mmCIF file of C-alpha atoms in Angstrom:
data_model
loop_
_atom_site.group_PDB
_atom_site.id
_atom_site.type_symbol
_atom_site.label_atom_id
_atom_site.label_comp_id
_atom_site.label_asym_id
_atom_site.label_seq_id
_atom_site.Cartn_x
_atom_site.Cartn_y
_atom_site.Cartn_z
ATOM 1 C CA UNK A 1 84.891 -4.016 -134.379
ATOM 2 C CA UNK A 2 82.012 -2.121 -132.482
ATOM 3 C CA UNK A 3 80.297 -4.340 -130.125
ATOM 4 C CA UNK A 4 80.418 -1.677 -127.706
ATOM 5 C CA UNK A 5 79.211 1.708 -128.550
ATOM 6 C CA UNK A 6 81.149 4.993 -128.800
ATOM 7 C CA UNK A 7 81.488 6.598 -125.159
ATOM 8 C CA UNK A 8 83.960 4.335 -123.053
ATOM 9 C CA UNK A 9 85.964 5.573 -120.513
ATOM 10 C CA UNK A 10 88.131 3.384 -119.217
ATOM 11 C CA UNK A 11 88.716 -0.664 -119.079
ATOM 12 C CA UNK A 12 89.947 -3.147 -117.119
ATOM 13 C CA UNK A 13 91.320 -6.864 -118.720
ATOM 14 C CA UNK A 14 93.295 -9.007 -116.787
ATOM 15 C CA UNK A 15 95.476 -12.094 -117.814
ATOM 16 C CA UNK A 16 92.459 -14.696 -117.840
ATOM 17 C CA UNK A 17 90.423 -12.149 -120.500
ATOM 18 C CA UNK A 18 87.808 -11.177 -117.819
ATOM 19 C CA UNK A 19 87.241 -7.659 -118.644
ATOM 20 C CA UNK A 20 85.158 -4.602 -117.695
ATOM 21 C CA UNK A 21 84.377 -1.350 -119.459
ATOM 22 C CA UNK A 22 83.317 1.648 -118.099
ATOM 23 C CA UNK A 23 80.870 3.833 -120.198
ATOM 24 C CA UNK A 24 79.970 7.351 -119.807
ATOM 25 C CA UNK A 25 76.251 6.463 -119.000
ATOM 26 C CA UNK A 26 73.346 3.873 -119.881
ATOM 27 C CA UNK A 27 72.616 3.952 -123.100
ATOM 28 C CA UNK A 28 71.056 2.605 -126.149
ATOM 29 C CA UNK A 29 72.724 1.601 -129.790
ATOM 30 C CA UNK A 30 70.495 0.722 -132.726
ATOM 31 C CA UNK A 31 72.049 -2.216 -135.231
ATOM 32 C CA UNK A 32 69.556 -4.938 -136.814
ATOM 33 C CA UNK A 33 67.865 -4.593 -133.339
ATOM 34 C CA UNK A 34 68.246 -2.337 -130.367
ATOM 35 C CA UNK A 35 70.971 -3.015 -127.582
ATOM 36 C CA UNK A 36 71.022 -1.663 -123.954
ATOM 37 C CA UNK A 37 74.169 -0.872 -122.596
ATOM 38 C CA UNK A 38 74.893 -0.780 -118.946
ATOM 39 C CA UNK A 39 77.846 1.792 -117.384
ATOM 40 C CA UNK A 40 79.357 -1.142 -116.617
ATOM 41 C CA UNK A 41 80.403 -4.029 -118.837
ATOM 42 C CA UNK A 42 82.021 -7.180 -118.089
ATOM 43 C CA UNK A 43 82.427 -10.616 -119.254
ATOM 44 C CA UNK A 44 85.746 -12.717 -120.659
ATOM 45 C CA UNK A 45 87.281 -12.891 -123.828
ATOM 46 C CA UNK A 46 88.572 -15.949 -125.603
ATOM 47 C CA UNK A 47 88.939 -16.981 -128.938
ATOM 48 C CA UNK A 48 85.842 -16.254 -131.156
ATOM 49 C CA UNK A 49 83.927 -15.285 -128.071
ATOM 50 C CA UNK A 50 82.792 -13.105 -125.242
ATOM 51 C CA UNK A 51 81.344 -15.206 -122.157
ATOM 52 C CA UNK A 52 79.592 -14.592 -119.044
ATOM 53 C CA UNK A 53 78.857 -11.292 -120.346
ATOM 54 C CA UNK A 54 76.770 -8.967 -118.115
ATOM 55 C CA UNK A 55 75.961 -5.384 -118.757
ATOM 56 C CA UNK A 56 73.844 -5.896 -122.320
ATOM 57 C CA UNK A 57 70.657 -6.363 -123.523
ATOM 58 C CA UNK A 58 69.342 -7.244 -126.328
ATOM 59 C CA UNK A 59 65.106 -5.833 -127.596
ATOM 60 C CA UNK A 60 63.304 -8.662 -129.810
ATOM 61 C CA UNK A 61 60.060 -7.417 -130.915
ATOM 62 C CA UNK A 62 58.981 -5.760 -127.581
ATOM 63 C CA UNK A 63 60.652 -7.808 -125.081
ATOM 64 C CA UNK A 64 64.550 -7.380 -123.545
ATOM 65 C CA UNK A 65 66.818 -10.362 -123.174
ATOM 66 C CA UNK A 66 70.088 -9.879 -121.435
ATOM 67 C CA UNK A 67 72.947 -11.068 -123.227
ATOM 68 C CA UNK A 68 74.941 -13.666 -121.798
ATOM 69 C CA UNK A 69 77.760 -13.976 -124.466
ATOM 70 C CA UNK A 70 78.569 -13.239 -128.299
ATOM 71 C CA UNK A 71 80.368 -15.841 -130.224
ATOM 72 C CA UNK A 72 82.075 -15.638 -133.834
ATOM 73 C CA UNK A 73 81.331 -19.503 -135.243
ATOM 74 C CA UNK A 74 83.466 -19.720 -138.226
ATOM 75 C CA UNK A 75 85.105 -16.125 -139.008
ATOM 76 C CA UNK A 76 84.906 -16.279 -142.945
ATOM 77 C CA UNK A 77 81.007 -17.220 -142.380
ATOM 78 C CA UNK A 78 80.341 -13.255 -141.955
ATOM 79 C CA UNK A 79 77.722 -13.931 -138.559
ATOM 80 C CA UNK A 80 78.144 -13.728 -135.151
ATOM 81 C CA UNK A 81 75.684 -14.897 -132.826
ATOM 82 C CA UNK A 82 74.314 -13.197 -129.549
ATOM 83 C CA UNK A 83 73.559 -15.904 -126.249
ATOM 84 C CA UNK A 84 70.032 -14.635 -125.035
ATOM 85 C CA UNK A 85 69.366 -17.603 -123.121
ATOM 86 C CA UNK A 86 66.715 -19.088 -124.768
ATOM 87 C CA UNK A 87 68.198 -19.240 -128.284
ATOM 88 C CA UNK A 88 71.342 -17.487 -129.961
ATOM 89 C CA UNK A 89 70.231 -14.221 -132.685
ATOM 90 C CA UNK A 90 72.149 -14.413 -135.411
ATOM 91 C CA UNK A 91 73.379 -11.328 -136.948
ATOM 92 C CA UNK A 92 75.891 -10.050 -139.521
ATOM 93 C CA UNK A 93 79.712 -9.578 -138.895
ATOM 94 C CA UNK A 94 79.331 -6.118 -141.565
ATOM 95 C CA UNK A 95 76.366 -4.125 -138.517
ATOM 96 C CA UNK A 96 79.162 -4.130 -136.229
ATOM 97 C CA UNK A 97 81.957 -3.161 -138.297
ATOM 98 C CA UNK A 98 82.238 0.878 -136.496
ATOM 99 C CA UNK A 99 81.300 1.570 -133.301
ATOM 100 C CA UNK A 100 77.552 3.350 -132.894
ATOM 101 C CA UNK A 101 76.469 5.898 -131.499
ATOM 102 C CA UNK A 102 75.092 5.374 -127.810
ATOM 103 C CA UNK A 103 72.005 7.547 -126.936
ATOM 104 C CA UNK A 104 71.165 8.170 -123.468
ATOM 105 C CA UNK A 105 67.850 5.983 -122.467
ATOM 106 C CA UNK A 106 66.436 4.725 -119.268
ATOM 107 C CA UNK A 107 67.410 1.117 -118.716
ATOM 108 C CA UNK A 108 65.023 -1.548 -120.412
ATOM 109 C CA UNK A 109 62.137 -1.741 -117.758
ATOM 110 C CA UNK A 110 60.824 -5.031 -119.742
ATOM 111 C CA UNK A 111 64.054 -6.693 -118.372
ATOM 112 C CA UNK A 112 62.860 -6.483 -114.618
ATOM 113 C CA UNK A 113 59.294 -7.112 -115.363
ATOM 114 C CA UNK A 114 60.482 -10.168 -117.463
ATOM 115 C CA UNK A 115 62.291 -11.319 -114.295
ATOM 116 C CA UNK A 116 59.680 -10.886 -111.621
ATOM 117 C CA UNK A 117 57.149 -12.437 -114.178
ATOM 118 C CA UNK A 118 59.345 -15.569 -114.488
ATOM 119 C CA UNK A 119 59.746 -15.727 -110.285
ATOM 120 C CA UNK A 120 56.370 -15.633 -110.167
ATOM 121 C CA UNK A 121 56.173 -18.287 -112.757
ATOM 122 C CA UNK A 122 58.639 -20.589 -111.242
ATOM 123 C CA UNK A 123 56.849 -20.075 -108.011
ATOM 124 C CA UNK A 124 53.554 -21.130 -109.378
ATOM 125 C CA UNK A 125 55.096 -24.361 -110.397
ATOM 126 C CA UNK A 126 56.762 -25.010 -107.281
ATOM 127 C CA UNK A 127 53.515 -24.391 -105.338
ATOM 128 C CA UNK A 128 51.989 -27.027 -108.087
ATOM 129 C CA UNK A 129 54.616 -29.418 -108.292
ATOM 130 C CA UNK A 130 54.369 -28.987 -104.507
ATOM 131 C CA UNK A 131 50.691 -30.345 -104.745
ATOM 132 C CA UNK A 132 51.620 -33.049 -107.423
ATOM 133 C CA UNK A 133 53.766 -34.641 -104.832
ATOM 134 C CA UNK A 134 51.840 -34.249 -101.727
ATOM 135 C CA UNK A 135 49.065 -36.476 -103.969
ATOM 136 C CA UNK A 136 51.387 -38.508 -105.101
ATOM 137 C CA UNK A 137 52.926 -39.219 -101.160
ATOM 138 C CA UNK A 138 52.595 -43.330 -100.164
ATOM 139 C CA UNK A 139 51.364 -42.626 -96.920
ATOM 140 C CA UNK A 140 48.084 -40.938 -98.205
ATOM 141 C CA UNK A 141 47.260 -43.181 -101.209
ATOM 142 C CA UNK A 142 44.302 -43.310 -99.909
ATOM 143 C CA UNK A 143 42.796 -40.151 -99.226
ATOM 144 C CA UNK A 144 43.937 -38.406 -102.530
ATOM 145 C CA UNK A 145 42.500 -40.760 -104.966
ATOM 146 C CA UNK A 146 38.980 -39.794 -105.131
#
């Protein structure tokens, strides 16, 4: 099966299925959708699946997700499904059948601006929810109802 692309070096898997594999560089695979491939790989292997995966990322439309595990529902149902966080992509058993090619490519800059956007969206809603409860606080009934 090629879930990881052509150009490892070396691997590590212990007992428990954690597991780590070394590529020659960063690099980029095309299947349905573009994947980002880190030097390093890791994540653990059970039945059917690949959790706490670090080390991939996934490009839907312009965006990068990193992918956080891969997981084979039923195997005669031919799709295997990709953990971006939000949702799971769906894909076909048959893209991954031989290994691709990995081309050399700078790592996914959307990734990090996707991540300091979201701090500095959590933030905001701290700061609000912040606000909320100050208003909300017994002690100054009062004073915040207008």
């Amino acid at each position: 099966m090629g879930l990881l692309p052509k150009g490892i070096q070396d691997y590590q898997l212990d007992n428990s299925g954690n597991f780590t594999v070394f590529l020659d560089r960063e690099c980029n695979a095309k299947f349905e959708n573009e994947l980002h491939y880190d030097r390093n790989v890791s994540g653990t292997l059970s039945y059917g699946q690949i959790a706490n995966l670090t080390g991939v990322s996934a490009q839907d439309l312009f965006l990068w997700f990193p992918v956080k595990g891969i997981r084979v529902d039923v195997p005669s149902s031919g799709l295997i499904y990709f953990d971006v966080g939000v949702v799971f992509k769906q894909f076909s058993v048959s893209l991954f059948e031989t290994p691709r090619e990995c081309l050399a490519e700078q790592p996914p800059e959307a990734v990090s601006k996707l991540c300091s956007i979201k701090s500095v969206f959590v933030a905001g809603l701290q700061r609000h929810y912040g606000k909320l409860r100050y208003r909300r606080d017994p002690g100054d009934f009062g004073r915040a109802i207008l």
